[in-house]
C-alpha cells in the first residue's frame, strides 16, 4: 500500500521507539505464554483540558505500561486498529481527510471523506460510522462506512459504502444496505472477526442481542440475522449493557447484567449454526472495585454517595492459561488481568481517567 510519509506532508510524525521489527498485533507466542508481553494497546488520551476535541494517540506496551509511540493533537471522532495500522476518522467539524497511520514507518495514507450515499434515500446525513478491517484472505485493508440518514418521515435509514486502501483508485463505492437497523453510535457494539464486520441491531422487534454481519470480502450483508446468546427473558434488556468484541480471533458477546451484578461472556463457535459457548460469568466483586462488600442477591446503588464504583469492563483477550485481560474505563482507566482459578486480579497498566483504549 502506497503511503505518503508524515514528514513529507509537513505533519508531525508518529514517533515510535526504534525497533528491528514492525509494530504488529499481539503475537500468538505471547498469548500462549499466558502473558500480555508484546501486546500493544492503542490509546486515545485527552490530556489538554482546554481542548476537549483534541486527543493524543498513544501506543502503550501492555507488559510495562510504557508509551512506545504517540501522535498528539488529533481531532478525531473515531480511532480503530487493524493488523498493525491505525485509522483516524476526523471530527465532523475538522474537514480533514481520514488518516491511516503506520506506526512502524511513521507513514500516513490520506483518504478523502468524499460524498456519502445519504442522497440515495433523499435525506440528510445525521451520522456516519466507520469500520476499519484487515481481510486475511485477500490481504487487503478496507473501510466500511454506514450512513444513517432521516427523510421527511423522520425514520432512520441506513446505506453503506466500502473503500479498499490502495485499490480501485481508492474511491468509495456503494454496497448493499443493512438488512435491519444497526446500532452504530457505540463503538463497543461492533467487532471485526475473520473478515466479517458484526453490528448489534437497533430494533426491539428481534431483540437487542441480534447481530448483523457484513462480509468484507464479498462486500455484502448476510441475509440472516445472527441470534445472540441471551436467554429469551433477557433479550429486551438495556442495549447499553451489551457489547461485541474480538477475543483471540473469535466473536465474543458480553452482557453486563446490572440486576445480578455480573458480566456474562460467550464466544461464537459456529456462525452458520448460531452456536455460542458460554465461557465465563463473573460477579462484579470478582474484578471491579467497590463491590467487595456486596453479598449475593443484595441490591445496592451503582454509584453510592461515599465513593464511586467501577461499573464497566471490556474484555481484551483470553490467555492460554485461562486468565482474562479487561479494560476498565471508569472512573480510572486500567488494564486488569483476572485469574478465574485463584479468583484474584492484578492491574497490568494504569492510564488515568481521561484515556480510552481502542484496540490491541
PDB file of N, CA and C in Angstrom, residues 22-105:
ATOM      1  N   UNK A  22       8.562  -4.485  12.605  1.00  0.00           N
ATOM      2  CA  UNK A  22       7.434  -3.574  12.585  1.00  0.00           C
ATOM      3  C   UNK A  22       6.483  -3.804  13.746  1.00  0.00           C
ATOM      4  N   UNK A  23       5.743  -2.738  14.086  1.00  0.00           N
ATOM      5  CA  UNK A  23       4.724  -2.863  15.115  1.00  0.00           C
ATOM      6  C   UNK A  23       3.637  -3.791  14.602  1.00  0.00           C
ATOM      7  N   UNK A  24       3.209  -4.730  15.428  1.00  0.00           N
ATOM      8  CA  UNK A  24       2.234  -5.723  14.996  1.00  0.00           C
ATOM      9  C   UNK A  24       1.266  -6.000  16.118  1.00  0.00           C
ATOM     10  N   UNK A  25       0.136  -6.653  15.817  1.00  0.00           N
ATOM     11  CA  UNK A  25      -0.787  -7.061  16.858  1.00  0.00           C
ATOM     12  C   UNK A  25      -0.109  -8.056  17.793  1.00  0.00           C
ATOM     13  N   UNK A  26      -0.718  -8.351  18.963  1.00  0.00           N
ATOM     14  CA  UNK A  26      -0.101  -9.274  19.904  1.00  0.00           C
ATOM     15  C   UNK A  26       0.193 -10.623  19.272  1.00  0.00           C
ATOM     16  N   UNK A  27       1.385 -11.123  19.499  1.00  0.00           N
ATOM     17  CA  UNK A  27       1.789 -12.392  18.896  1.00  0.00           C
ATOM     18  C   UNK A  27       1.138 -13.566  19.614  1.00  0.00           C
ATOM     19  N   UNK A  28       0.941 -14.667  18.883  1.00  0.00           N
ATOM     20  CA  UNK A  28       0.378 -15.865  19.490  1.00  0.00           C
ATOM     21  C   UNK A  28       1.310 -16.422  20.552  1.00  0.00           C
ATOM     22  N   UNK A  29       2.625 -16.221  20.377  1.00  0.00           N
ATOM     23  CA  UNK A  29       3.565 -16.700  21.386  1.00  0.00           C
ATOM     24  C   UNK A  29       3.313 -16.024  22.723  1.00  0.00           C
ATOM     25  N   UNK A  30       2.979 -14.732  22.671  1.00  0.00           N
ATOM     26  CA  UNK A  30       2.710 -14.019  23.918  1.00  0.00           C
ATOM     27  C   UNK A  30       1.433 -14.524  24.571  1.00  0.00           C
ATOM     28  N   UNK A  31       0.432 -14.795  23.726  1.00  0.00           N
ATOM     29  CA  UNK A  31      -0.833 -15.294  24.268  1.00  0.00           C
ATOM     30  C   UNK A  31      -0.647 -16.691  24.858  1.00  0.00           C
ATOM     31  N   UNK A  32       0.060 -17.544  24.135  1.00  0.00           N
ATOM     32  CA  UNK A  32       0.258 -18.908  24.600  1.00  0.00           C
ATOM     33  C   UNK A  32       1.108 -18.952  25.863  1.00  0.00           C
ATOM     34  N   UNK A  33       1.962 -17.961  26.050  1.00  0.00           N
ATOM     35  CA  UNK A  33       2.777 -17.908  27.257  1.00  0.00           C
ATOM     36  C   UNK A  33       1.978 -17.416  28.449  1.00  0.00           C
ATOM     37  N   UNK A  34       0.735 -17.009  28.199  1.00  0.00           N
ATOM     38  CA  UNK A  34      -0.113 -16.559  29.291  1.00  0.00           C
ATOM     39  C   UNK A  34       0.279 -15.199  29.802  1.00  0.00           C
ATOM     40  N   UNK A  35       0.818 -14.352  28.961  1.00  0.00           N
ATOM     41  CA  UNK A  35       1.249 -13.037  29.391  1.00  0.00           C
ATOM     42  C   UNK A  35       0.701 -11.974  28.452  1.00  0.00           C
ATOM     43  N   UNK A  36       0.824 -10.719  28.860  1.00  0.00           N
ATOM     44  CA  UNK A  36       0.470  -9.613  27.999  1.00  0.00           C
ATOM     45  C   UNK A  36       1.695  -9.059  27.284  1.00  0.00           C
ATOM     46  N   UNK A  37       2.833  -9.723  27.453  1.00  0.00           N
ATOM     47  CA  UNK A  37       4.056  -9.254  26.828  1.00  0.00           C
ATOM     48  C   UNK A  37       3.870  -9.212  25.313  1.00  0.00           C
ATOM     49  N   UNK A  38       4.409  -8.177  24.698  1.00  0.00           N
ATOM     50  CA  UNK A  38       4.365  -7.953  23.250  1.00  0.00           C
ATOM     51  C   UNK A  38       3.012  -7.434  22.771  1.00  0.00           C
ATOM     52  N   UNK A  39       2.030  -7.290  23.661  1.00  0.00           N
ATOM     53  CA  UNK A  39       0.747  -6.726  23.263  1.00  0.00           C
ATOM     54  C   UNK A  39       0.834  -5.206  23.332  1.00  0.00           C
ATOM     55  N   UNK A  40       0.471  -4.532  22.245  1.00  0.00           N
ATOM     56  CA  UNK A  40       0.463  -3.079  22.200  1.00  0.00           C
ATOM     57  C   UNK A  40      -0.978  -2.600  22.216  1.00  0.00           C
ATOM     58  N   UNK A  41      -1.273  -1.631  23.048  1.00  0.00           N
ATOM     59  CA  UNK A  41      -2.602  -1.056  23.167  1.00  0.00           C
ATOM     60  C   UNK A  41      -2.625   0.292  22.462  1.00  0.00           C
ATOM     61  N   UNK A  42      -3.671   0.532  21.666  1.00  0.00           N
ATOM     62  CA  UNK A  42      -3.876   1.843  21.058  1.00  0.00           C
ATOM     63  C   UNK A  42      -4.783   2.635  21.989  1.00  0.00           C
ATOM     64  N   UNK A  43      -4.276   3.757  22.470  1.00  0.00           N
ATOM     65  CA  UNK A  43      -4.980   4.527  23.498  1.00  0.00           C
ATOM     66  C   UNK A  43      -5.218   5.946  23.010  1.00  0.00           C
ATOM     67  N   UNK A  44      -6.447   6.431  23.180  1.00  0.00           N
ATOM     68  CA  UNK A  44      -6.781   7.827  22.891  1.00  0.00           C
ATOM     69  C   UNK A  44      -6.883   8.557  24.222  1.00  0.00           C
ATOM     70  N   UNK A  45      -6.041   9.562  24.418  1.00  0.00           N
ATOM     71  CA  UNK A  45      -5.993  10.259  25.706  1.00  0.00           C
ATOM     72  C   UNK A  45      -6.266  11.746  25.513  1.00  0.00           C
ATOM     73  N   UNK A  46      -7.216  12.273  26.264  1.00  0.00           N
ATOM     74  CA  UNK A  46      -7.465  13.716  26.289  1.00  0.00           C
ATOM     75  C   UNK A  46      -6.677  14.297  27.456  1.00  0.00           C
ATOM     76  N   UNK A  47      -5.589  14.949  27.123  1.00  0.00           N
ATOM     77  CA  UNK A  47      -4.673  15.430  28.150  1.00  0.00           C
ATOM     78  C   UNK A  47      -4.677  16.945  28.286  1.00  0.00           C
ATOM     79  N   UNK A  48      -5.404  17.648  27.405  1.00  0.00           N
ATOM     80  CA  UNK A  48      -5.489  19.104  27.448  1.00  0.00           C
ATOM     81  C   UNK A  48      -6.915  19.500  27.796  1.00  0.00           C
ATOM     82  N   UNK A  49      -7.099  19.950  29.019  1.00  0.00           N
ATOM     83  CA  UNK A  49      -8.446  20.280  29.484  1.00  0.00           C
ATOM     84  C   UNK A  49      -9.034  21.471  28.740  1.00  0.00           C
ATOM     85  N   UNK A  50      -8.203  22.271  28.095  1.00  0.00           N
ATOM     86  CA  UNK A  50      -8.684  23.448  27.377  1.00  0.00           C
ATOM     87  C   UNK A  50      -9.154  23.117  25.961  1.00  0.00           C
ATOM     88  N   UNK A  51      -8.853  21.913  25.486  1.00  0.00           N
ATOM     89  CA  UNK A  51      -9.250  21.499  24.140  1.00  0.00           C
ATOM     90  C   UNK A  51      -9.843  20.093  24.223  1.00  0.00           C
ATOM     91  N   UNK A  52     -11.137  20.013  24.480  1.00  0.00           N
ATOM     92  CA  UNK A  52     -11.773  18.720  24.700  1.00  0.00           C
ATOM     93  C   UNK A  52     -11.933  17.930  23.415  1.00  0.00           C
ATOM     94  N   UNK A  53     -11.729  18.579  22.256  1.00  0.00           N
ATOM     95  CA  UNK A  53     -11.891  17.881  20.984  1.00  0.00           C
ATOM     96  C   UNK A  53     -10.577  17.292  20.481  1.00  0.00           C
ATOM     97  N   UNK A  54      -9.488  17.546  21.178  1.00  0.00           N
ATOM     98  CA  UNK A  54      -8.183  17.070  20.751  1.00  0.00           C
ATOM     99  C   UNK A  54      -7.766  15.860  21.576  1.00  0.00           C
ATOM    100  N   UNK A  55      -7.255  14.825  20.909  1.00  0.00           N
ATOM    101  CA  UNK A  55      -6.781  13.643  21.609  1.00  0.00           C
ATOM    102  C   UNK A  55      -5.345  13.356  21.192  1.00  0.00           C
ATOM    103  N   UNK A  56      -4.618  12.732  22.092  1.00  0.00           N
ATOM    104  CA  UNK A  56      -3.280  12.245  21.803  1.00  0.00           C
ATOM    105  C   UNK A  56      -3.363  10.737  21.621  1.00  0.00           C
ATOM    106  N   UNK A  57      -2.901  10.249  20.487  1.00  0.00           N
ATOM    107  CA  UNK A  57      -2.938   8.825  20.184  1.00  0.00           C
ATOM    108  C   UNK A  57      -1.619   8.207  20.634  1.00  0.00           C
ATOM    109  N   UNK A  58      -1.706   7.164  21.452  1.00  0.00           N
ATOM    110  CA  UNK A  58      -0.501   6.555  22.011  1.00  0.00           C
ATOM    111  C   UNK A  58      -0.511   5.047  21.787  1.00  0.00           C
ATOM    112  N   UNK A  59       0.687   4.493  21.594  1.00  0.00           N
ATOM    113  CA  UNK A  59       0.891   3.053  21.635  1.00  0.00           C
ATOM    114  C   UNK A  59       1.504   2.725  22.982  1.00  0.00           C
ATOM    115  N   UNK A  60       0.854   1.839  23.730  1.00  0.00           N
ATOM    116  CA  UNK A  60       1.292   1.518  25.083  1.00  0.00           C
ATOM    117  C   UNK A  60       1.644   0.042  25.170  1.00  0.00           C
ATOM    118  N   UNK A  61       2.827  -0.257  25.698  1.00  0.00           N
ATOM    119  CA  UNK A  61       3.244  -1.633  25.938  1.00  0.00           C
ATOM    120  C   UNK A  61       2.446  -2.179  27.112  1.00  0.00           C
ATOM    121  N   UNK A  62       1.650  -3.226  26.858  1.00  0.00           N
ATOM    122  CA  UNK A  62       0.766  -3.753  27.896  1.00  0.00           C
ATOM    123  C   UNK A  62       1.517  -4.438  29.025  1.00  0.00           C
ATOM    124  N   UNK A  63       2.748  -4.847  28.785  1.00  0.00           N
ATOM    125  CA  UNK A  63       3.510  -5.513  29.834  1.00  0.00           C
ATOM    126  C   UNK A  63       4.099  -4.517  30.820  1.00  0.00           C
ATOM    127  N   UNK A  64       4.619  -3.394  30.310  1.00  0.00           N
ATOM    128  CA  UNK A  64       5.302  -2.436  31.170  1.00  0.00           C
ATOM    129  C   UNK A  64       4.512  -1.165  31.424  1.00  0.00           C
ATOM    130  N   UNK A  65       3.531  -0.878  30.565  1.00  0.00           N
ATOM    131  CA  UNK A  65       2.791   0.371  30.679  1.00  0.00           C
ATOM    132  C   UNK A  65       3.493   1.537  30.022  1.00  0.00           C
ATOM    133  N   UNK A  66       4.641   1.295  29.385  1.00  0.00           N
ATOM    134  CA  UNK A  66       5.413   2.372  28.772  1.00  0.00           C
ATOM    135  C   UNK A  66       4.794   2.792  27.442  1.00  0.00           C
ATOM    136  N   UNK A  67       4.826   4.088  27.168  1.00  0.00           N
ATOM    137  CA  UNK A  67       4.383   4.606  25.875  1.00  0.00           C
ATOM    138  C   UNK A  67       5.515   4.446  24.873  1.00  0.00           C
ATOM    139  N   UNK A  68       5.276   3.702  23.794  1.00  0.00           N
ATOM    140  CA  UNK A  68       6.322   3.427  22.812  1.00  0.00           C
ATOM    141  C   UNK A  68       6.125   4.223  21.526  1.00  0.00           C
ATOM    142  N   UNK A  69       5.029   4.941  21.403  1.00  0.00           N
ATOM    143  CA  UNK A  69       4.790   5.780  20.240  1.00  0.00           C
ATOM    144  C   UNK A  69       3.602   6.678  20.502  1.00  0.00           C
ATOM    145  N   UNK A  70       3.603   7.874  19.898  1.00  0.00           N
ATOM    146  CA  UNK A  70       2.481   8.789  20.118  1.00  0.00           C
ATOM    147  C   UNK A  70       2.370   9.781  18.976  1.00  0.00           C
ATOM    148  N   UNK A  71       1.150  10.292  18.779  1.00  0.00           N
ATOM    149  CA  UNK A  71       0.859  11.343  17.816  1.00  0.00           C
ATOM    150  C   UNK A  71      -0.151  12.266  18.490  1.00  0.00           C
ATOM    151  N   UNK A  72       0.275  13.469  18.824  1.00  0.00           N
ATOM    152  CA  UNK A  72      -0.531  14.372  19.631  1.00  0.00           C
ATOM    153  C   UNK A  72      -1.400  15.288  18.778  1.00  0.00           C
ATOM    154  N   UNK A  73      -2.415  15.850  19.434  1.00  0.00           N
ATOM    155  CA  UNK A  73      -3.235  16.889  18.830  1.00  0.00           C
ATOM    156  C   UNK A  73      -4.095  16.442  17.680  1.00  0.00           C
ATOM    157  N   UNK A  74      -4.706  15.265  17.791  1.00  0.00           N
ATOM    158  CA  UNK A  74      -5.561  14.752  16.724  1.00  0.00           C
ATOM    159  C   UNK A  74      -7.028  15.085  17.002  1.00  0.00           C
ATOM    160  N   UNK A  75      -7.684  15.689  16.027  1.00  0.00           N
ATOM    161  CA  UNK A  75      -9.111  15.984  16.131  1.00  0.00           C
ATOM    162  C   UNK A  75      -9.855  14.858  15.423  1.00  0.00           C
ATOM    163  N   UNK A  76     -10.283  13.899  16.207  1.00  0.00           N
ATOM    164  CA  UNK A  76     -10.871  12.688  15.622  1.00  0.00           C
ATOM    165  C   UNK A  76     -12.082  12.239  16.415  1.00  0.00           C
ATOM    166  N   UNK A  77     -13.051  11.672  15.701  1.00  0.00           N
ATOM    167  CA  UNK A  77     -14.248  11.124  16.332  1.00  0.00           C
ATOM    168  C   UNK A  77     -14.145   9.622  16.561  1.00  0.00           C
ATOM    169  N   UNK A  78     -13.252   8.980  15.796  1.00  0.00           N
ATOM    170  CA  UNK A  78     -13.193   7.525  15.874  1.00  0.00           C
ATOM    171  C   UNK A  78     -11.782   7.062  15.574  1.00  0.00           C
ATOM    172  N   UNK A  79     -11.283   6.127  16.401  1.00  0.00           N
ATOM    173  CA  UNK A  79      -9.972   5.531  16.205  1.00  0.00           C
ATOM    174  C   UNK A  79     -10.141   4.021  16.220  1.00  0.00           C
ATOM    175  N   UNK A  80      -9.481   3.333  15.285  1.00  0.00           N
ATOM    176  CA  UNK A  80      -9.521   1.878  15.274  1.00  0.00           C
ATOM    177  C   UNK A  80      -8.183   1.357  14.798  1.00  0.00           C
ATOM    178  N   UNK A  81      -7.920   0.090  15.089  1.00  0.00           N
ATOM    179  CA  UNK A  81      -6.649  -0.538  14.723  1.00  0.00           C
ATOM    180  C   UNK A  81      -6.923  -1.865  14.039  1.00  0.00           C
ATOM    181  N   UNK A  82      -6.069  -2.198  13.050  1.00  0.00           N
ATOM    182  CA  UNK A  82      -6.198  -3.466  12.340  1.00  0.00           C
ATOM    183  C   UNK A  82      -4.850  -3.872  11.779  1.00  0.00           C
ATOM    184  N   UNK A  83      -4.358  -5.027  12.208  1.00  0.00           N
ATOM    185  CA  UNK A  83      -3.149  -5.633  11.650  1.00  0.00           C
ATOM    186  C   UNK A  83      -1.997  -4.643  11.531  1.00  0.00           C
ATOM    187  N   UNK A  84      -1.730  -3.909  12.597  1.00  0.00           N
ATOM    188  CA  UNK A  84      -0.565  -3.045  12.639  1.00  0.00           C
ATOM    189  C   UNK A  84      -0.771  -1.630  12.149  1.00  0.00           C
ATOM    190  N   UNK A  85      -1.958  -1.304  11.612  1.00  0.00           N
ATOM    191  CA  UNK A  85      -2.242   0.050  11.167  1.00  0.00           C
ATOM    192  C   UNK A  85      -3.328   0.666  12.045  1.00  0.00           C
ATOM    193  N   UNK A  86      -3.334   2.004  12.087  1.00  0.00           N
ATOM    194  CA  UNK A  86      -4.296   2.731  12.907  1.00  0.00           C
ATOM    195  C   UNK A  86      -5.058   3.695  12.012  1.00  0.00           C
ATOM    196  N   UNK A  87      -6.382   3.708  12.153  1.00  0.00           N
ATOM    197  CA  UNK A  87      -7.245   4.569  11.348  1.00  0.00           C
ATOM    198  C   UNK A  87      -7.860   5.647  12.223  1.00  0.00           C
ATOM    199  N   UNK A  88      -7.730   6.920  11.783  1.00  0.00           N
ATOM    200  CA  UNK A  88      -8.299   8.049  12.492  1.00  0.00           C
ATOM    201  C   UNK A  88      -9.329   8.727  11.601  1.00  0.00           C
ATOM    202  N   UNK A  89     -10.574   8.761  12.066  1.00  0.00           N
ATOM    203  CA  UNK A  89     -11.640   9.451  11.351  1.00  0.00           C
ATOM    204  C   UNK A  89     -11.777  10.835  11.965  1.00  0.00           C
ATOM    205  N   UNK A  90     -11.667  11.907  11.176  1.00  0.00           N
ATOM    206  CA  UNK A  90     -11.697  13.263  11.740  1.00  0.00           C
ATOM    207  C   UNK A  90     -13.052  13.610  12.314  1.00  0.00           C
ATOM    208  N   UNK A  91     -13.043  14.568  13.231  1.00  0.00           N
ATOM    209  CA  UNK A  91     -14.302  15.057  13.794  1.00  0.00           C
ATOM    210  C   UNK A  91     -15.094  15.758  12.708  1.00  0.00           C
ATOM    211  N   UNK A  92     -16.398  15.856  12.919  1.00  0.00           N
ATOM    212  CA  UNK A  92     -17.277  16.396  11.887  1.00  0.00           C
ATOM    213  C   UNK A  92     -16.969  17.818  11.483  1.00  0.00           C
ATOM    214  N   UNK A  93     -16.312  18.572  12.358  1.00  0.00           N
ATOM    215  CA  UNK A  93     -16.061  19.982  12.064  1.00  0.00           C
ATOM    216  C   UNK A  93     -14.653  20.243  11.565  1.00  0.00           C
ATOM    217  N   UNK A  94     -13.799  19.225  11.542  1.00  0.00           N
ATOM    218  CA  UNK A  94     -12.404  19.472  11.194  1.00  0.00           C
ATOM    219  C   UNK A  94     -12.175  19.602   9.697  1.00  0.00           C
ATOM    220  N   UNK A  95     -12.989  18.918   8.882  1.00  0.00           N
ATOM    221  CA  UNK A  95     -12.825  18.981   7.444  1.00  0.00           C
ATOM    222  C   UNK A  95     -11.610  18.249   6.923  1.00  0.00           C
ATOM    223  N   UNK A  96     -10.961  17.470   7.754  1.00  0.00           N
ATOM    224  CA  UNK A  96      -9.766  16.754   7.339  1.00  0.00           C
ATOM    225  C   UNK A  96     -10.114  15.422   6.712  1.00  0.00           C
ATOM    226  N   UNK A  97      -9.115  14.832   6.052  1.00  0.00           N
ATOM    227  CA  UNK A  97      -9.289  13.518   5.461  1.00  0.00           C
ATOM    228  C   UNK A  97      -9.151  12.445   6.531  1.00  0.00           C
ATOM    229  N   UNK A  98      -9.683  11.268   6.231  1.00  0.00           N
ATOM    230  CA  UNK A  98      -9.438  10.101   7.074  1.00  0.00           C
ATOM    231  C   UNK A  98      -7.971   9.744   6.941  1.00  0.00           C
ATOM    232  N   UNK A  99      -7.344   9.393   8.055  1.00  0.00           N
ATOM    233  CA  UNK A  99      -5.910   9.134   8.039  1.00  0.00           C
ATOM    234  C   UNK A  99      -5.637   7.715   8.526  1.00  0.00           C
ATOM    235  N   UNK A 100      -4.796   7.002   7.793  1.00  0.00           N
ATOM    236  CA  UNK A 100      -4.358   5.675   8.204  1.00  0.00           C
ATOM    237  C   UNK A 100      -2.858   5.755   8.494  1.00  0.00           C
ATOM    238  N   UNK A 101      -2.489   5.446   9.730  1.00  0.00           N
ATOM    239  CA  UNK A 101      -1.106   5.570  10.183  1.00  0.00           C
ATOM    240  C   UNK A 101      -0.428   4.210  10.233  1.00  0.00           C
ATOM    241  N   UNK A 102       0.832   4.188   9.867  1.00  0.00           N
ATOM    242  CA  UNK A 102       1.674   3.011  10.046  1.00  0.00           C
ATOM    243  C   UNK A 102       2.719   3.356  11.105  1.00  0.00           C
ATOM    244  N   UNK A 103       2.520   2.927  12.351  1.00  0.00           N
ATOM    245  CA  UNK A 103       3.460   3.293  13.415  1.00  0.00           C
ATOM    246  C   UNK A 103       4.873   2.783  13.181  1.00  0.00           C
ATOM    247  N   UNK A 104       5.017   1.714  12.408  1.00  0.00           N
ATOM    248  CA  UNK A 104       6.348   1.144  12.182  1.00  0.00           C
ATOM    249  C   UNK A 104       7.208   2.057  11.323  1.00  0.00           C
ATOM    250  N   UNK A 105       6.579   2.784  10.395  1.00  0.00           N
ATOM    251  CA  UNK A 105       7.335   3.617   9.465  1.00  0.00           C
ATOM    252  C   UNK A 105       7.095   5.106   9.658  1.00  0.00           C
TER     253      UNK A 105
END
